[in-house]
mmCIF file of C-alpha atoms in Angstrom:
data_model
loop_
_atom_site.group_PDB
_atom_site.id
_atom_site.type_symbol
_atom_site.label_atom_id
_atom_site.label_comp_id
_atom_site.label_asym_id
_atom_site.label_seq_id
_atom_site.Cartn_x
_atom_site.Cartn_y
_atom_site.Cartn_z
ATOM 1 C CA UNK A 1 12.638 11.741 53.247
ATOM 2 C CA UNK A 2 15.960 11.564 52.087
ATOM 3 C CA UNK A 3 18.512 14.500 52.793
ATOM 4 C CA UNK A 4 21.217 15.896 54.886
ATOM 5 C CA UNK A 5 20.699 17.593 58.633
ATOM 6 C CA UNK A 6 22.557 20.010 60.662
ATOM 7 C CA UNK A 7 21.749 20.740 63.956
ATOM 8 C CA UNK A 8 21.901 22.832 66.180
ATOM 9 C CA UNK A 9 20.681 25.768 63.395
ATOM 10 C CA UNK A 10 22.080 28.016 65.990
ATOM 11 C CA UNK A 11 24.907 27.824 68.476
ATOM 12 C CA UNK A 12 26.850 30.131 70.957
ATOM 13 C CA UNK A 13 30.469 29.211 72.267
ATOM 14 C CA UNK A 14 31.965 30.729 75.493
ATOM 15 C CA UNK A 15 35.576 31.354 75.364
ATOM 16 C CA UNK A 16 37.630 28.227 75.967
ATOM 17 C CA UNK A 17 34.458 25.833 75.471
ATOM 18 C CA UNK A 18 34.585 23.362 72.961
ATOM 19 C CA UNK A 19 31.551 22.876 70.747
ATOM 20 C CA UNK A 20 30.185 20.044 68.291
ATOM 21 C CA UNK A 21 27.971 20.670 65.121
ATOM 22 C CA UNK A 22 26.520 17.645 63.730
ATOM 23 C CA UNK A 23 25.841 16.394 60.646
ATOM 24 C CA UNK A 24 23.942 13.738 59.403
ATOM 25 C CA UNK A 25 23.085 12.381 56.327
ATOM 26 C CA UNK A 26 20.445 9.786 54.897
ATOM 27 C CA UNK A 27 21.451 9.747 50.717
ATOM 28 C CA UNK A 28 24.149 6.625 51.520
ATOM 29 C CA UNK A 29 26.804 8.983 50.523
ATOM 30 C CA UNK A 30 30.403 8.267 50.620
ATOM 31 C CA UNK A 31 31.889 11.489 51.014
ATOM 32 C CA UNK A 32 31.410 14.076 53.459
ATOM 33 C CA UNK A 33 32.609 17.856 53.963
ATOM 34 C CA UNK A 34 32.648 20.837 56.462
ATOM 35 C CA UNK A 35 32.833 24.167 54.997
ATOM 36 C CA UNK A 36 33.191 27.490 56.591
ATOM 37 C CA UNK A 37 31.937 30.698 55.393
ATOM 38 C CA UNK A 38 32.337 33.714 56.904
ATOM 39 C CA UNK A 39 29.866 37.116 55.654
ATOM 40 C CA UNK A 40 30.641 37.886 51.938
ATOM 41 C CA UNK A 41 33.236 35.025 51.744
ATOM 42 C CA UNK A 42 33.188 31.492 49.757
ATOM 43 C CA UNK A 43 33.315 28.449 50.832
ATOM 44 C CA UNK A 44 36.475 27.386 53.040
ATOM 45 C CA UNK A 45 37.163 23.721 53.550
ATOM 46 C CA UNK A 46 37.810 22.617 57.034
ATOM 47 C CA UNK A 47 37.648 18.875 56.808
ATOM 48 C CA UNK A 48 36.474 15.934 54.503
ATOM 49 C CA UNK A 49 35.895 12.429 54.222
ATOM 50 C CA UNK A 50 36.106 10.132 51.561
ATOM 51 C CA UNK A 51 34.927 6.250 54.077
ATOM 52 C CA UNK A 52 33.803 5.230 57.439
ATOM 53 C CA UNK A 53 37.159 5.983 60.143
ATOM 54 C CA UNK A 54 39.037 8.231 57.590
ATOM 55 C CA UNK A 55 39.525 12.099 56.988
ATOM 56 C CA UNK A 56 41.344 14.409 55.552
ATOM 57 C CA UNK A 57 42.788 18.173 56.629
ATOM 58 C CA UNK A 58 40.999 21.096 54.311
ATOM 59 C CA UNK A 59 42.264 23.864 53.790
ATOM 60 C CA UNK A 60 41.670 25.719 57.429
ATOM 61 C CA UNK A 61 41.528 22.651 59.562
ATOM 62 C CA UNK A 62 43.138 24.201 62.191
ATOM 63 C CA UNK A 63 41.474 24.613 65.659
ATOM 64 C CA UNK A 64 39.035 21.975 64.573
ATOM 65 C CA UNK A 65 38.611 18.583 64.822
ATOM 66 C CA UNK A 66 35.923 15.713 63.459
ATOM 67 C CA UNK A 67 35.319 12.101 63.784
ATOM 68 C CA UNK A 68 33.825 9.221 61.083
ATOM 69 C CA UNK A 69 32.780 6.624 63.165
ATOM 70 C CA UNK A 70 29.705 6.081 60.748
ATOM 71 C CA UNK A 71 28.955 6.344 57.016
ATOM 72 C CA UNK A 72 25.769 8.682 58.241
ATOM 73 C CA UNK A 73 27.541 11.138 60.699
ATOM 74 C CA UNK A 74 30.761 13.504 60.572
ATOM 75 C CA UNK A 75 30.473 15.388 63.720
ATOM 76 C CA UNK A 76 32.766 18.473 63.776
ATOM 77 C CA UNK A 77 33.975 20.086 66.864
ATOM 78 C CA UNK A 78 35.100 23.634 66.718
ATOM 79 C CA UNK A 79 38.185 23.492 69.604
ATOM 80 C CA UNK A 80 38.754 26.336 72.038
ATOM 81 C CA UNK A 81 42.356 26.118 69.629
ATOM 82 C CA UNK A 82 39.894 27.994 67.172
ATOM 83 C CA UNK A 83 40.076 31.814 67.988
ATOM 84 C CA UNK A 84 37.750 33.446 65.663
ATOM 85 C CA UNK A 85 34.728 30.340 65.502
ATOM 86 C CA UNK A 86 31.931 32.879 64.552
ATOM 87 C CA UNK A 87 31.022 32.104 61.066
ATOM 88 C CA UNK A 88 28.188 29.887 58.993
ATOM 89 C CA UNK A 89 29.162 26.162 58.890
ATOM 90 C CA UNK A 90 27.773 24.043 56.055
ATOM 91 C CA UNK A 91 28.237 19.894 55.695
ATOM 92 C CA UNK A 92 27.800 18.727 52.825
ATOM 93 C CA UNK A 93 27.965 14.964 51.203
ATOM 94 C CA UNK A 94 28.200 13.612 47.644
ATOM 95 C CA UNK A 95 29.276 9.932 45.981
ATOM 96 C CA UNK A 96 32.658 9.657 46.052
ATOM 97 C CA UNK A 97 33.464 9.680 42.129
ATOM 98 C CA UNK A 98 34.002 11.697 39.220
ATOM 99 C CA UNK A 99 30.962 14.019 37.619
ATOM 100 C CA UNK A 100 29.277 13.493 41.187
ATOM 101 C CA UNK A 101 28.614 16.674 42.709
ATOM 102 C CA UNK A 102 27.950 17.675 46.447
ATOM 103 C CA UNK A 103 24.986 18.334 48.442
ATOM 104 C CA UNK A 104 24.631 20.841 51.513
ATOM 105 C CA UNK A 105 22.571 20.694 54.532
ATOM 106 C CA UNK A 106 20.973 23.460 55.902
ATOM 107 C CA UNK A 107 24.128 25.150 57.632
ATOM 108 C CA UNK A 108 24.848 26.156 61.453
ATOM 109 C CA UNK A 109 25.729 29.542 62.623
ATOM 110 C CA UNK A 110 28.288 29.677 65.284
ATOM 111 C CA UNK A 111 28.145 32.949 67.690
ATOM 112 C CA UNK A 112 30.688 33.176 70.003
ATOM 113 C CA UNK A 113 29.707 34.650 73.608
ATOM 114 C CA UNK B 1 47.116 26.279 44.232
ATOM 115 C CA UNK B 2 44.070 25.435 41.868
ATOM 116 C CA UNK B 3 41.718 28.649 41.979
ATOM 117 C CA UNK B 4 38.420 29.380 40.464
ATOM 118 C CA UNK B 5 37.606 32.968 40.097
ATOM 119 C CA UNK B 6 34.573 35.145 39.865
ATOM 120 C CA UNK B 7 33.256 38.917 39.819
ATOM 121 C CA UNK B 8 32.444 39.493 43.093
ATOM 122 C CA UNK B 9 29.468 41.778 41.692
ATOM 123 C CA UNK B 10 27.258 43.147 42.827
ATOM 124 C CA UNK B 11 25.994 42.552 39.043
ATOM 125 C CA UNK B 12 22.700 44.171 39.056
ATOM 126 C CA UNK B 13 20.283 43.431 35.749
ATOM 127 C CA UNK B 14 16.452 44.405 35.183
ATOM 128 C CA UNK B 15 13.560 42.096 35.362
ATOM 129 C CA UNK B 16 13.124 39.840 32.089
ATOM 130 C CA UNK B 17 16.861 40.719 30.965
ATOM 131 C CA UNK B 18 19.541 38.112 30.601
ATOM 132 C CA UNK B 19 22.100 37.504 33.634
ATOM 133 C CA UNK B 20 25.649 36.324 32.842
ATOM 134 C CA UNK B 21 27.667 35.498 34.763
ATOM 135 C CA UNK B 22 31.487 34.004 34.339
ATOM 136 C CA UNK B 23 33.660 31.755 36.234
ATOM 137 C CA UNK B 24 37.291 30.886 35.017
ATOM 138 C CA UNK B 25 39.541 28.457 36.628
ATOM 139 C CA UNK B 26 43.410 27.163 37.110
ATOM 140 C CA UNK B 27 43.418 23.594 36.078
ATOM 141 C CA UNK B 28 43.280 23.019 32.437
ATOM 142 C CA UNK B 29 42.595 18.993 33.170
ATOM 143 C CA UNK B 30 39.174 20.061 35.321
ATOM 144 C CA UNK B 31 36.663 17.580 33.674
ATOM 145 C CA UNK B 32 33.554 18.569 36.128
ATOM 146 C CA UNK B 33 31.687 21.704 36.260
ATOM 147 C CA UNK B 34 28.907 23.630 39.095
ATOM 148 C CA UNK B 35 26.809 26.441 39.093
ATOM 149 C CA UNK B 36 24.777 26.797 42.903
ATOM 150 C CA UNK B 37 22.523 29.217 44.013
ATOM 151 C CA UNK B 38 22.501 30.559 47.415
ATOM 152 C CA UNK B 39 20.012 32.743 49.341
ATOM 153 C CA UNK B 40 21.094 35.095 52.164
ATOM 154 C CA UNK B 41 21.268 33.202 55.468
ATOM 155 C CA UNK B 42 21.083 29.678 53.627
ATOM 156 C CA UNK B 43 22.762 27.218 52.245
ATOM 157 C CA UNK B 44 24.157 26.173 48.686
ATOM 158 C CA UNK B 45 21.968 24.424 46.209
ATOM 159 C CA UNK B 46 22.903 22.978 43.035
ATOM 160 C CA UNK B 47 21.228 24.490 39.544
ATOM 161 C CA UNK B 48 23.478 23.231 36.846
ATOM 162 C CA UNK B 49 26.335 20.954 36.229
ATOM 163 C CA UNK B 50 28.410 20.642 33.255
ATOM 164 C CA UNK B 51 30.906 17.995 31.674
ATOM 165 C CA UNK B 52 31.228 18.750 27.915
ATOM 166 C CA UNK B 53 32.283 22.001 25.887
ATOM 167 C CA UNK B 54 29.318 23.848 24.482
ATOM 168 C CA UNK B 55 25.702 24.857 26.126
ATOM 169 C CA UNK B 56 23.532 22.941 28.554
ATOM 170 C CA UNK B 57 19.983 24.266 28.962
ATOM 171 C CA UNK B 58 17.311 23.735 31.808
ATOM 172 C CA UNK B 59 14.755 25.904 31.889
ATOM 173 C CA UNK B 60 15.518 29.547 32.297
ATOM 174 C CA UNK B 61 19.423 28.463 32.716
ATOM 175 C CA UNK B 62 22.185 27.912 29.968
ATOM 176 C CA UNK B 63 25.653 26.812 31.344
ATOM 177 C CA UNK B 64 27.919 27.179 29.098
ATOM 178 C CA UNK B 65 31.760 25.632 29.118
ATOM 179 C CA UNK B 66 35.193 26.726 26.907
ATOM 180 C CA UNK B 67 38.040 23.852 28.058
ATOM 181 C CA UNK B 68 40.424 25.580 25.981
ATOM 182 C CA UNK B 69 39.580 29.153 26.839
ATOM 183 C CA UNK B 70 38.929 27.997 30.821
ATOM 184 C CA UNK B 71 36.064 29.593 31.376
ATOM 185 C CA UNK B 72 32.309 28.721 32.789
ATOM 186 C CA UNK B 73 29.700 31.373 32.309
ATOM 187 C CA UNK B 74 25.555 30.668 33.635
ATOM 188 C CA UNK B 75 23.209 32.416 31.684
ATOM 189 C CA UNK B 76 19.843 33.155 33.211
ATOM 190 C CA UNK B 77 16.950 34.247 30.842
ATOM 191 C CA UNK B 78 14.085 36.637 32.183
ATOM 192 C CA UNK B 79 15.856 37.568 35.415
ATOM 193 C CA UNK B 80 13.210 37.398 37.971
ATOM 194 C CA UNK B 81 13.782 39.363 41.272
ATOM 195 C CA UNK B 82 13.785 35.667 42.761
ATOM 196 C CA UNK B 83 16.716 35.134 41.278
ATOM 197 C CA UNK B 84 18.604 38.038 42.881
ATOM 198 C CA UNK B 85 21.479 35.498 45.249
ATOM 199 C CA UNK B 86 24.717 34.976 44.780
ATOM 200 C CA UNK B 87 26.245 32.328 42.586
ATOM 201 C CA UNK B 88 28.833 30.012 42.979
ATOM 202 C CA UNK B 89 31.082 28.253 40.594
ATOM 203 C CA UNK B 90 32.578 25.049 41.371
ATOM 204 C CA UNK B 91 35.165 23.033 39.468
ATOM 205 C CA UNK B 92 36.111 19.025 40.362
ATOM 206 C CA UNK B 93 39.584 18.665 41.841
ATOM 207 C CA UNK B 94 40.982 16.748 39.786
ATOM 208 C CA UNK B 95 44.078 15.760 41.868
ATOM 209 C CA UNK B 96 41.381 14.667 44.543
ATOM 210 C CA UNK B 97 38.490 13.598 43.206
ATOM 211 C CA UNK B 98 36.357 14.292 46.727
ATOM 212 C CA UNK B 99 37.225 17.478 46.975
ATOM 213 C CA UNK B 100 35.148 20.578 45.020
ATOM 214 C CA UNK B 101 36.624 24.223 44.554
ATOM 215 C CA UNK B 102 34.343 26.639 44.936
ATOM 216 C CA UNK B 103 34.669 29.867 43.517
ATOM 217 C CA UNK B 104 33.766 33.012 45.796
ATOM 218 C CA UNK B 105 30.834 33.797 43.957
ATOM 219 C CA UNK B 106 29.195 36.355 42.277
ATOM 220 C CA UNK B 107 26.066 38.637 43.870
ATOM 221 C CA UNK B 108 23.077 38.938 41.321
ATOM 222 C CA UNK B 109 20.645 41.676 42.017
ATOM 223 C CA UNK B 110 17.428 42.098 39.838
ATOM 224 C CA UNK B 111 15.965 45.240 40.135
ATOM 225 C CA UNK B 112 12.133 45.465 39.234
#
């Protein structure tokens, strides 16, 4: 059963606690995202990866940090740095070419204490 | 900045009308083009890609592209309330080829 996993689907932060949402993936995908979206927004990129041990900043990377240690997993970590974590954080993962488009998992939702 | 724009809507249309909705974007070289569908409380999924000027048809959905005009418009024929979400448009960065931009979206409502 091929696809794309968040966990947890639910999470709650204290202030100053750092928090990972993982991501994992099964489609042997090169590419891999994290997105933030925050009620009646669009999608905000926080981080993404094109190969195994490599990543690049998005557009709101700040506060956060991630990890690509393995072509199935891009763990990201939402830093006490971040002030305002509370929002609905989608992975997502797609072949690493042109005309190839991207596929979400199921999304976590970040509450902060 | 490369931007793709949308209606925020809502864009409210009866049961068994068409739905159209419109998406223009920045970069005249974009070469890859997204429609997705999301659900309140869940995630993205993808309904209809497009590469070429002209229609594409599945099912109840047209996408239809303009390169020279810029422009991305889904067409959805005999709205069901099932379809009431919001839609995103997404355009290939072409600068980085990983990297999708994602429109805000626009809210559909079909009212019975």
């Amino acid at each position: 059963d091929g696809g794309i996993t968040q966990s947890p689907k639910y999470l709650f932060r204290k202030e100053g606690q750092n928090v990972t949402l993982s991501c994992e993936q099964n489609l042997n995908h090169d590419a891999m995202y994290w997105y933030r979206q925050d009620p009646g927004q669009g999608l905000r990129l926080i981080y993404y990866s094109q190969i195994v041990n490599d990543f690049q900043k998005g557009d709101i990377a700040e506060g956060y940090s991630v990890s690509r240690e393995k072509k199935e997993s891009f763990p990201l970590t939402v830093t006490s740095a971040q002030k305002n974590p509370t929002a609905f954080y989608l992975c997502a993962s797609s072949m690493d070419r042109e005309k190839e488009t991207q596929y979400f998992g199921p999304g976590t939702r970040l509450l902060v204490l | 900045q490369k931007e793709v724009e949308q209606n925020s809507g809502p864009l409210s249309v009866p049961e068994g009308a068409i739905a159209s909705l419109n998406c223009t974007y920045s970069d005249r070289g974009s070469q890859s083009f997204f429609w997705y569908r999301q659900y309140s409380g869940k995630s993205p999924e993808l309904i209809m890609f497009i590469y070429s000027n002209g229609d594409k048809e599945d099912g109840r959905f047209t996408a239809q592209l303009n390169k020279a005009s810029q422009y991305v418009s889904l067409l959805i024929r005999d709205s069901q309330p099932s379809d009431s979400a919001t839609y995103l448009c997404a355009v290939r960065d072409r600068g980085s080829a990983s990297k999708i931009i994602f429109g805000s979206g626009t809210r559909l409502s079909i009212r019975p």
